[in-house]
């Protein structure tokens, strides 16, 4: 049985449904990310696990125990919320060690765990400072250290690195993930940052309008999105509306703007109106074997790659070319584009996605 289970969880505020019949199982030791756009219900879900918000319906089980009605402090869960209240009259070390002191952890072990946690968040040497003497990003790191020092069985992180600058955030992704693995702390990470979710998690639960749109490994979330929402939310993609002409054993023949594309369907049901997707990095400039020709409308250099927008008969195609060798032709030039059929993905257009009245 999973370590944490949410069964048919709903949350309504008046006649507004924030969470609709959500089921989720988190395995022991796993780091699961709740990823989704602002307002999709990530914080509400986390707060219900923490016990600060009561579900309207459903049950929450922690290690086999029904905690749905249990008080937050009884649940033994570590939380780092978006607003990370530190005790203003206590030093950084005092804040980080406070929970351990309450639990009567001996001085020596306490000092060690505080030092280790502070070093994890790169605040070694700042233990004597007071919260008001820290930047917002440093205070956020103290909150993370405080939760880690407790070594809780379940750790809930709500946008824990939103105030850190990009470089530090990247480093902390790697290090926090390493320590989470080493200590085996089952963790739910709420984020709207795709890179954070991709780098840190075992699985990503992509949320959309109060429900889970897809639950999969980061690799599958990116490579095998199962809904139009998931396709366009994670990473960048090109989407072309089309009609299925014929379904062959391996691929669907799809008419897109006067061209027929052969798209693998992996056994999924696809018919009628569909979208065909291809990632920008899977389209490349080609001469002889071009699938389509077009004119470069924009060309942007972002350091590790070039981003092109090419006007073609299929529509505007985004192309990402790694910065290896010569720069691509300039704006206004004609180019040929090629791809491998296996890199195309087809999904049935989902009318409900636009019609569904969550918000
Ligand atoms: N206390 C509340 N009363 C009414 N609506 C709320 C309350 N808390 C959250 N909501 C609504 O529920 C939806 C989900 O919110 P939230 O879980 O904070 O989203 P996220 O964390 O994904 O940005 C939002 O539309 C939000 O306005
Ligand atoms: Mg939130």
Short mmCIF file of C-alpha atoms and ligand atoms in Angstrom, two decimals:
data_model
loop_
_atom_site.label_atom_id
_atom_site.label_comp_id
_atom_site.label_asym_id
_atom_site.label_seq_id
_atom_site.Cartn_x
_atom_site.Cartn_y
_atom_site.Cartn_z
CA UNK A 1 0.00 0.00 0.00
CA UNK A 2 1.18 3.51 -0.80
CA UNK A 3 2.57 5.63 2.05
CA UNK A 4 0.13 8.46 1.40
CA UNK A 5 -3.23 8.01 -0.31
CA UNK A 6 -5.80 10.60 -1.29
CA UNK A 7 -9.15 8.97 -2.05
CA UNK A 8 -11.87 10.89 -3.88
CA UNK A 9 -10.78 14.20 -2.37
CA UNK A 10 -12.93 17.23 -3.23
CA UNK A 11 -12.80 20.76 -1.96
CA UNK A 12 -15.59 23.25 -2.55
CA UNK A 13 -15.67 26.89 -1.53
CA UNK A 14 -19.36 27.79 -1.74
CA UNK A 15 -20.39 26.75 -5.24
CA UNK A 16 -16.82 26.91 -6.54
CA UNK A 17 -15.08 23.55 -6.86
CA UNK A 18 -11.35 23.93 -6.25
CA UNK A 19 -10.60 20.18 -6.24
CA UNK A 20 -12.76 17.58 -7.92
CA UNK A 21 -12.66 13.89 -6.92
CA UNK A 22 -8.89 13.65 -6.75
CA UNK A 23 -7.17 10.29 -6.28
CA UNK A 24 -3.44 10.12 -5.65
CA UNK A 25 -1.05 7.59 -4.16
CA UNK A 26 2.46 8.59 -3.10
CA UNK A 27 4.96 5.79 -2.50
CA UNK A 28 7.31 5.69 0.48
CA UNK A 29 10.53 7.57 -0.24
CA UNK A 30 9.18 9.07 -3.43
CA UNK A 31 9.35 12.71 -4.45
CA UNK A 32 6.17 13.60 -6.28
CA UNK A 33 5.64 17.01 -7.85
CA UNK A 34 2.27 18.68 -8.20
CA UNK A 35 2.84 20.81 -11.25
CA UNK A 36 0.35 23.14 -12.84
CA UNK A 37 -0.58 26.70 -13.66
CA UNK A 38 -1.52 29.19 -10.99
CA UNK A 39 -4.99 28.52 -9.54
CA UNK A 40 -5.20 24.84 -10.57
CA UNK A 41 -5.46 23.69 -6.94
CA UNK A 42 -1.91 22.69 -5.94
CA UNK A 43 -1.77 24.59 -2.65
CA UNK A 44 -5.30 23.51 -1.71
CA UNK A 45 -4.31 19.86 -2.22
CA UNK A 46 -1.17 20.26 -0.13
CA UNK A 47 -3.00 22.11 2.63
CA UNK A 48 -5.49 19.25 2.87
CA UNK A 49 -2.63 16.78 3.35
CA UNK A 50 -1.09 19.09 5.94
CA UNK A 51 -4.43 19.47 7.71
CA UNK A 52 -4.92 23.22 7.38
CA UNK A 53 -7.79 22.83 4.92
CA UNK A 54 -10.57 20.28 5.48
CA UNK A 55 -11.74 18.34 2.42
CA UNK A 56 -15.40 18.58 1.50
CA UNK A 57 -15.35 14.90 0.56
CA UNK A 58 -12.92 12.01 0.48
CA UNK A 59 -10.29 10.43 2.73
CA UNK A 60 -6.56 10.87 3.32
CA UNK A 61 -4.53 7.90 4.56
CA UNK A 62 -0.98 8.23 5.89
CA UNK A 63 0.85 4.95 6.37
CA UNK A 64 -2.50 3.18 6.57
CA UNK A 65 -3.96 5.57 9.16
CA UNK A 66 -6.95 7.77 8.31
CA UNK A 67 -5.79 11.31 9.04
CA UNK A 68 -8.65 13.15 7.31
CA UNK A 69 -9.92 14.63 10.58
CA UNK A 70 -6.62 14.66 12.46
CA UNK A 71 -5.20 17.97 13.69
CA UNK A 72 -2.19 19.27 11.71
CA UNK A 73 0.29 19.02 14.62
CA UNK A 74 -0.69 15.38 15.20
CA UNK A 75 0.17 14.35 11.65
CA UNK A 76 3.96 14.54 12.02
CA UNK A 77 4.34 16.20 8.64
CA UNK A 78 7.02 18.73 7.76
CA UNK A 79 5.79 21.72 5.79
CA UNK A 80 7.42 24.59 3.95
CA UNK A 81 4.77 26.95 2.70
CA UNK A 82 4.90 29.90 0.36
CA UNK A 83 4.70 32.21 3.35
CA UNK A 84 7.44 30.84 5.58
CA UNK A 85 6.87 32.31 9.02
CA UNK A 86 10.07 32.28 11.06
CA UNK A 87 10.20 33.28 14.73
CA UNK A 88 11.49 36.87 14.54
CA UNK A 89 12.97 36.89 18.06
CA UNK A 90 15.02 33.72 17.45
CA UNK A 91 18.27 33.37 15.57
CA UNK A 92 18.49 31.33 12.39
CA UNK A 93 19.98 28.42 14.33
CA UNK A 94 17.29 28.82 16.97
CA UNK A 95 14.59 28.65 14.30
CA UNK A 96 16.08 25.59 12.63
CA UNK A 97 16.64 23.80 15.93
CA UNK A 98 13.35 24.78 17.54
CA UNK A 99 11.39 21.69 16.59
CA UNK A 100 14.24 19.43 17.65
CA UNK A 101 14.40 21.17 21.03
CA UNK A 102 10.65 20.66 21.47
CA UNK A 103 11.23 17.00 20.76
CA UNK A 104 13.95 16.95 23.39
CA UNK A 105 16.70 15.99 20.96
CA UNK A 106 20.04 16.23 22.83
CA UNK A 107 22.10 19.39 22.40
CA UNK A 108 24.95 17.74 20.53
CA UNK A 109 22.77 15.97 17.95
CA UNK A 110 20.66 19.07 17.61
CA UNK A 111 23.67 21.23 16.81
CA UNK A 112 24.84 18.71 14.24
CA UNK A 113 21.50 18.49 12.50
CA UNK A 114 21.11 22.26 12.50
CA UNK A 115 24.59 22.70 11.02
CA UNK A 116 23.93 20.06 8.36
CA UNK A 117 20.61 21.61 7.40
CA UNK A 118 22.12 25.10 7.23
CA UNK A 119 24.95 23.85 5.10
CA UNK A 120 22.48 22.20 2.73
CA UNK A 121 20.80 25.54 2.10
CA UNK A 122 24.16 27.37 1.94
CA UNK A 123 23.68 29.35 5.11
CA UNK A 124 26.61 28.00 7.11
CA UNK A 125 27.97 30.71 9.34
CA UNK A 126 24.71 32.65 9.43
CA UNK A 127 23.20 30.71 12.34
CA UNK A 128 23.61 33.64 14.74
CA UNK A 129 21.67 36.10 12.57
CA UNK A 130 18.07 37.09 13.09
CA UNK A 131 15.44 36.68 10.33
CA UNK A 132 15.22 40.46 9.79
CA UNK A 133 18.94 40.44 8.93
CA UNK A 134 18.36 38.09 5.99
CA UNK A 135 17.14 38.56 2.43
CA UNK A 136 13.85 37.01 1.34
CA UNK A 137 15.68 34.18 -0.41
CA UNK A 138 17.78 33.47 2.69
CA UNK A 139 14.69 33.38 4.88
CA UNK A 140 13.12 30.93 2.48
CA UNK A 141 16.19 28.74 2.80
CA UNK A 142 15.95 28.85 6.61
CA UNK A 143 12.40 27.52 6.30
CA UNK A 144 13.66 24.64 4.14
CA UNK A 145 16.48 23.92 6.62
CA UNK A 146 14.01 23.92 9.50
CA UNK A 147 11.86 21.29 7.81
CA UNK A 148 14.82 19.13 6.75
CA UNK A 149 16.36 19.20 10.25
CA UNK A 150 13.25 17.52 11.61
CA UNK A 151 13.68 14.62 9.17
CA UNK A 152 9.91 14.18 8.94
CA UNK A 153 8.42 11.07 7.37
CA UNK A 154 6.46 13.23 4.99
CA UNK A 155 7.63 16.60 3.73
CA UNK A 156 5.36 19.08 1.95
CA UNK A 157 7.01 21.87 -0.02
CA UNK A 158 4.95 24.66 -1.56
CA UNK A 159 6.98 26.65 -4.10
CA UNK A 160 9.91 26.44 -1.69
CA UNK A 161 12.43 28.10 -3.98
CA UNK A 162 10.28 30.79 -5.57
CA UNK A 163 12.36 33.59 -4.03
CA UNK A 164 15.79 32.29 -4.99
CA UNK A 165 17.67 33.54 -8.01
CA UNK A 166 18.07 31.17 -10.92
CA UNK A 167 21.59 29.82 -10.30
CA UNK A 168 21.06 29.10 -6.62
CA UNK A 169 17.69 27.56 -7.37
CA UNK A 170 19.28 25.20 -9.86
CA UNK A 171 21.92 24.12 -7.33
CA UNK A 172 19.32 23.62 -4.64
CA UNK A 173 17.21 21.45 -6.94
CA UNK A 174 20.06 19.00 -7.22
CA UNK A 175 21.13 19.14 -3.57
CA UNK A 176 17.68 19.05 -2.03
CA UNK A 177 16.87 16.09 -4.22
CA UNK A 178 20.06 14.33 -3.11
CA UNK A 179 19.32 14.84 0.58
CA UNK A 180 15.68 13.81 0.11
CA UNK A 181 16.89 10.57 -1.46
CA UNK A 182 19.57 9.99 1.17
CA UNK A 183 17.15 10.47 4.05
CA UNK A 184 14.33 8.72 2.18
CA UNK A 185 11.85 11.48 3.05
CA UNK A 186 8.59 11.01 1.17
CA UNK A 187 8.02 14.43 -0.35
CA UNK A 188 5.32 16.32 -2.22
CA UNK A 189 6.64 19.34 -4.05
CA UNK A 190 4.20 21.95 -5.29
CA UNK A 191 5.55 24.05 -8.10
CA UNK A 192 4.64 25.86 -11.27
CA UNK A 193 8.31 25.67 -12.32
CA UNK A 194 8.65 22.94 -14.93
CA UNK A 195 12.41 22.64 -14.60
CA UNK A 196 12.07 22.25 -10.85
CA UNK A 197 9.49 19.49 -11.29
CA UNK A 198 11.51 17.75 -14.01
CA UNK A 199 14.83 17.88 -12.14
CA UNK A 200 13.62 16.88 -8.72
CA UNK A 201 10.82 14.38 -8.96
CA UNK A 202 10.28 10.67 -9.41
CA UNK A 203 6.83 11.39 -10.77
CA UNK A 204 4.94 14.48 -11.85
CA UNK A 205 1.23 14.90 -11.25
CA UNK A 206 0.26 17.54 -13.75
CA UNK A 207 -2.75 19.43 -12.43
CA UNK A 208 -5.35 21.26 -14.45
CA UNK A 209 -8.53 22.81 -13.09
CA UNK A 210 -8.67 20.93 -9.84
CA UNK A 211 -7.87 17.51 -11.31
CA UNK A 212 -4.81 15.48 -12.26
CA UNK A 213 -4.35 15.65 -16.03
CA UNK A 214 -1.46 13.20 -16.11
CA UNK A 215 0.61 11.26 -13.60
CA UNK A 216 3.89 9.93 -14.93
CA UNK A 217 7.67 10.07 -14.78
CA UNK A 218 9.20 13.36 -15.93
CA UNK A 219 10.38 11.60 -19.09
CA UNK A 220 6.93 10.34 -20.00
CA UNK A 221 5.33 13.64 -19.03
CA UNK A 222 7.50 15.31 -21.66
CA UNK A 223 7.73 12.57 -24.27
CA UNK A 224 4.28 11.00 -23.95
CA UNK A 225 1.80 13.65 -22.86
CA UNK A 226 -1.64 12.06 -22.82
CA UNK A 227 -3.86 15.12 -23.15
CA UNK A 228 -3.73 18.30 -25.23
CA UNK A 229 -3.31 20.26 -21.99
CA UNK A 230 -0.31 18.18 -20.92
CA UNK A 231 1.21 18.53 -24.41
CA UNK A 232 1.20 22.26 -24.39
CA UNK A 233 1.75 22.92 -20.69
CA UNK A 234 5.04 21.09 -20.31
CA UNK A 235 7.79 22.46 -22.49
CA UNK A 236 7.20 24.02 -25.87
CA UNK A 237 5.60 22.28 -28.77
CA UNK A 238 4.13 22.79 -32.22
CA UNK A 239 0.49 21.77 -32.56
CA UNK A 240 -1.32 21.30 -35.87
CA UNK A 241 -5.03 20.56 -36.11
CA UNK A 242 -5.83 17.74 -38.50
CA UNK A 243 -8.27 14.98 -39.45
CA UNK A 244 -7.57 11.27 -39.26
CA UNK A 245 -7.91 9.75 -42.74
CA UNK A 246 -7.00 6.19 -41.89
CA UNK A 247 -5.78 4.17 -38.96
CA UNK A 248 -3.02 1.69 -39.81
CA UNK A 249 -1.71 -0.88 -37.33
CA UNK A 250 1.18 1.36 -36.21
CA UNK A 251 0.33 4.84 -37.35
CA UNK A 252 -2.53 7.15 -38.18
CA UNK A 253 -2.65 8.95 -41.49
CA UNK A 254 -3.55 12.51 -40.63
CA UNK A 255 -4.44 15.28 -43.07
CA UNK A 256 -2.86 18.53 -41.92
CA UNK A 257 -3.17 21.59 -44.15
CA UNK A 258 -3.14 19.60 -47.40
CA UNK A 259 -0.29 17.28 -46.38
CA UNK A 260 -0.60 13.75 -45.04
CA UNK A 261 1.43 12.96 -41.92
CA UNK A 262 2.05 9.44 -40.64
CA UNK A 263 1.88 9.57 -36.87
CA UNK A 264 2.46 6.65 -34.47
CA UNK A 265 -0.56 6.14 -32.20
CA UNK A 266 0.92 3.56 -29.80
CA UNK A 267 -2.39 1.70 -29.74
CA UNK A 268 -4.35 4.70 -28.46
CA UNK A 269 -7.77 5.49 -29.88
CA UNK A 270 -7.45 8.40 -32.28
CA UNK A 271 -10.05 9.44 -34.80
CA UNK A 272 -11.86 12.46 -36.16
CA UNK A 273 -10.39 15.82 -35.24
CA UNK A 274 -6.93 15.54 -33.74
CA UNK A 275 -3.86 17.60 -33.03
CA UNK A 276 -0.45 16.54 -34.25
CA UNK A 277 2.44 17.69 -32.07
CA UNK A 278 6.15 17.97 -32.56
CA UNK A 279 8.72 19.48 -30.19
CA UNK A 280 10.88 22.32 -31.56
CA UNK A 281 14.11 20.42 -30.83
CA UNK A 282 12.90 17.54 -33.00
CA UNK A 283 12.56 19.64 -36.11
CA UNK A 284 15.79 20.37 -37.94
CA UNK A 285 16.99 22.31 -40.93
CA UNK A 286 17.46 20.10 -43.95
CA UNK A 287 18.26 20.43 -47.62
CA UNK A 288 17.66 17.35 -49.74
CA UNK A 289 15.32 15.45 -47.42
CA UNK A 290 13.10 18.37 -46.40
CA UNK A 291 9.51 17.48 -45.43
CA UNK A 292 8.31 21.02 -45.77
CA UNK A 293 9.82 24.33 -46.83
CA UNK A 294 9.35 27.74 -45.29
CA UNK A 295 10.68 31.18 -44.57
CA UNK A 296 12.45 32.09 -41.34
CA UNK A 297 10.22 34.71 -39.70
CA UNK A 298 12.21 35.10 -36.50
CA UNK A 299 15.64 33.96 -35.37
CA UNK A 300 16.67 34.37 -31.74
CA UNK A 301 19.96 33.39 -30.11
CA UNK A 302 19.63 32.26 -26.48
CA UNK A 303 23.16 30.97 -25.91
CA UNK A 304 22.85 27.21 -25.89
CA UNK A 305 20.50 27.23 -28.86
CA UNK A 306 18.87 29.14 -31.66
CA UNK A 307 15.10 29.53 -31.67
CA UNK A 308 13.51 29.91 -35.07
CA UNK A 309 9.97 30.49 -36.22
CA UNK A 310 9.46 29.28 -39.74
CA UNK A 311 6.37 30.07 -41.83
CA UNK A 312 5.35 26.90 -43.65
CA UNK A 313 2.27 25.55 -45.37
CA UNK A 314 1.53 23.61 -42.15
CA UNK A 315 1.55 26.85 -40.21
CA UNK A 316 4.22 28.51 -38.14
CA UNK A 317 6.79 25.96 -36.94
CA UNK A 318 9.04 26.55 -33.94
CA UNK A 319 12.48 25.09 -34.39
CA UNK A 320 15.20 24.84 -31.73
CA UNK A 321 18.67 24.26 -33.07
CA UNK A 322 21.53 23.54 -30.67
CA UNK A 323 24.39 26.03 -30.85
CA UNK A 324 26.82 23.70 -32.55
CA UNK A 325 28.70 24.83 -35.62
CA UNK A 326 27.42 27.49 -37.94
CA UNK A 327 24.48 29.77 -37.07
CA UNK A 328 21.26 29.08 -38.99
CA UNK A 329 20.36 31.34 -41.95
CA UNK A 330 19.07 34.81 -41.15
CA UNK A 331 15.47 36.00 -41.01
CA UNK A 332 13.78 36.11 -44.40
CA UNK A 333 15.68 33.12 -45.81
CA UNK A 334 14.01 30.03 -47.24
CA UNK A 335 14.83 26.78 -45.47
CA UNK A 336 13.79 23.14 -45.61
CA UNK A 337 12.65 21.38 -42.45
CA UNK A 338 12.75 17.70 -41.60
CA UNK A 339 11.76 15.39 -38.76
CA UNK A 340 11.32 11.75 -37.98
CA UNK A 341 7.74 10.44 -37.99
CA UNK A 342 8.39 8.71 -34.66
CA UNK A 343 8.82 12.14 -33.09
CA UNK A 344 5.29 13.19 -34.02
CA UNK A 345 2.52 12.69 -31.51
CA UNK A 346 -1.21 12.60 -32.15
CA UNK A 347 -3.96 13.25 -29.61
CA UNK A 348 -7.69 13.54 -30.10
CA UNK A 349 -8.85 17.11 -29.64
CA UNK A 350 -10.48 17.43 -26.27
CA UNK A 351 -13.66 19.55 -26.42
CA UNK A 352 -14.13 19.24 -22.68
CA UNK A 353 -10.84 21.00 -22.00
CA UNK A 354 -12.19 24.28 -23.25
CA UNK A 355 -15.82 23.70 -22.23
CA UNK A 356 -15.27 22.36 -18.70
CA UNK A 357 -16.34 25.02 -16.24
CA UNK A 358 -13.87 24.77 -13.40
CA UNK A 359 -13.19 28.49 -13.08
N1 LIG B 1 -10.19 30.02 0.94
C1 LIG B 1 -10.60 30.07 -0.31
N2 LIG B 1 -11.84 30.52 -0.65
C2 LIG B 1 -12.27 30.54 -1.92
N3 LIG B 1 -11.53 30.12 -2.97
C3 LIG B 1 -10.30 29.64 -2.73
C4 LIG B 1 -9.76 29.59 -1.39
N4 LIG B 1 -8.51 29.07 -1.46
C5 LIG B 1 -8.29 28.83 -2.78
N5 LIG B 1 -9.35 29.17 -3.53
C6 LIG B 1 -9.46 29.02 -5.00
O1 LIG B 1 -9.17 27.69 -5.35
C7 LIG B 1 -8.43 27.63 -6.55
C8 LIG B 1 -7.15 26.87 -6.33
O2 LIG B 1 -6.29 27.64 -5.50
P1 LIG B 1 -4.84 27.15 -5.09
O3 LIG B 1 -4.94 25.77 -4.54
O4 LIG B 1 -4.24 28.19 -4.21
O5 LIG B 1 -4.10 27.11 -6.50
P2 LIG B 1 -2.55 26.97 -6.86
O6 LIG B 1 -1.79 26.70 -5.61
O7 LIG B 1 -2.48 25.86 -7.85
O8 LIG B 1 -2.16 28.28 -7.49
C9 LIG B 1 -8.21 29.06 -6.98
O9 LIG B 1 -9.15 29.40 -7.96
C10 LIG B 1 -8.43 29.85 -5.72
O10 LIG B 1 -8.89 31.15 -6.00
MG1 LIG B 2 -0.20 27.82 -4.70
#
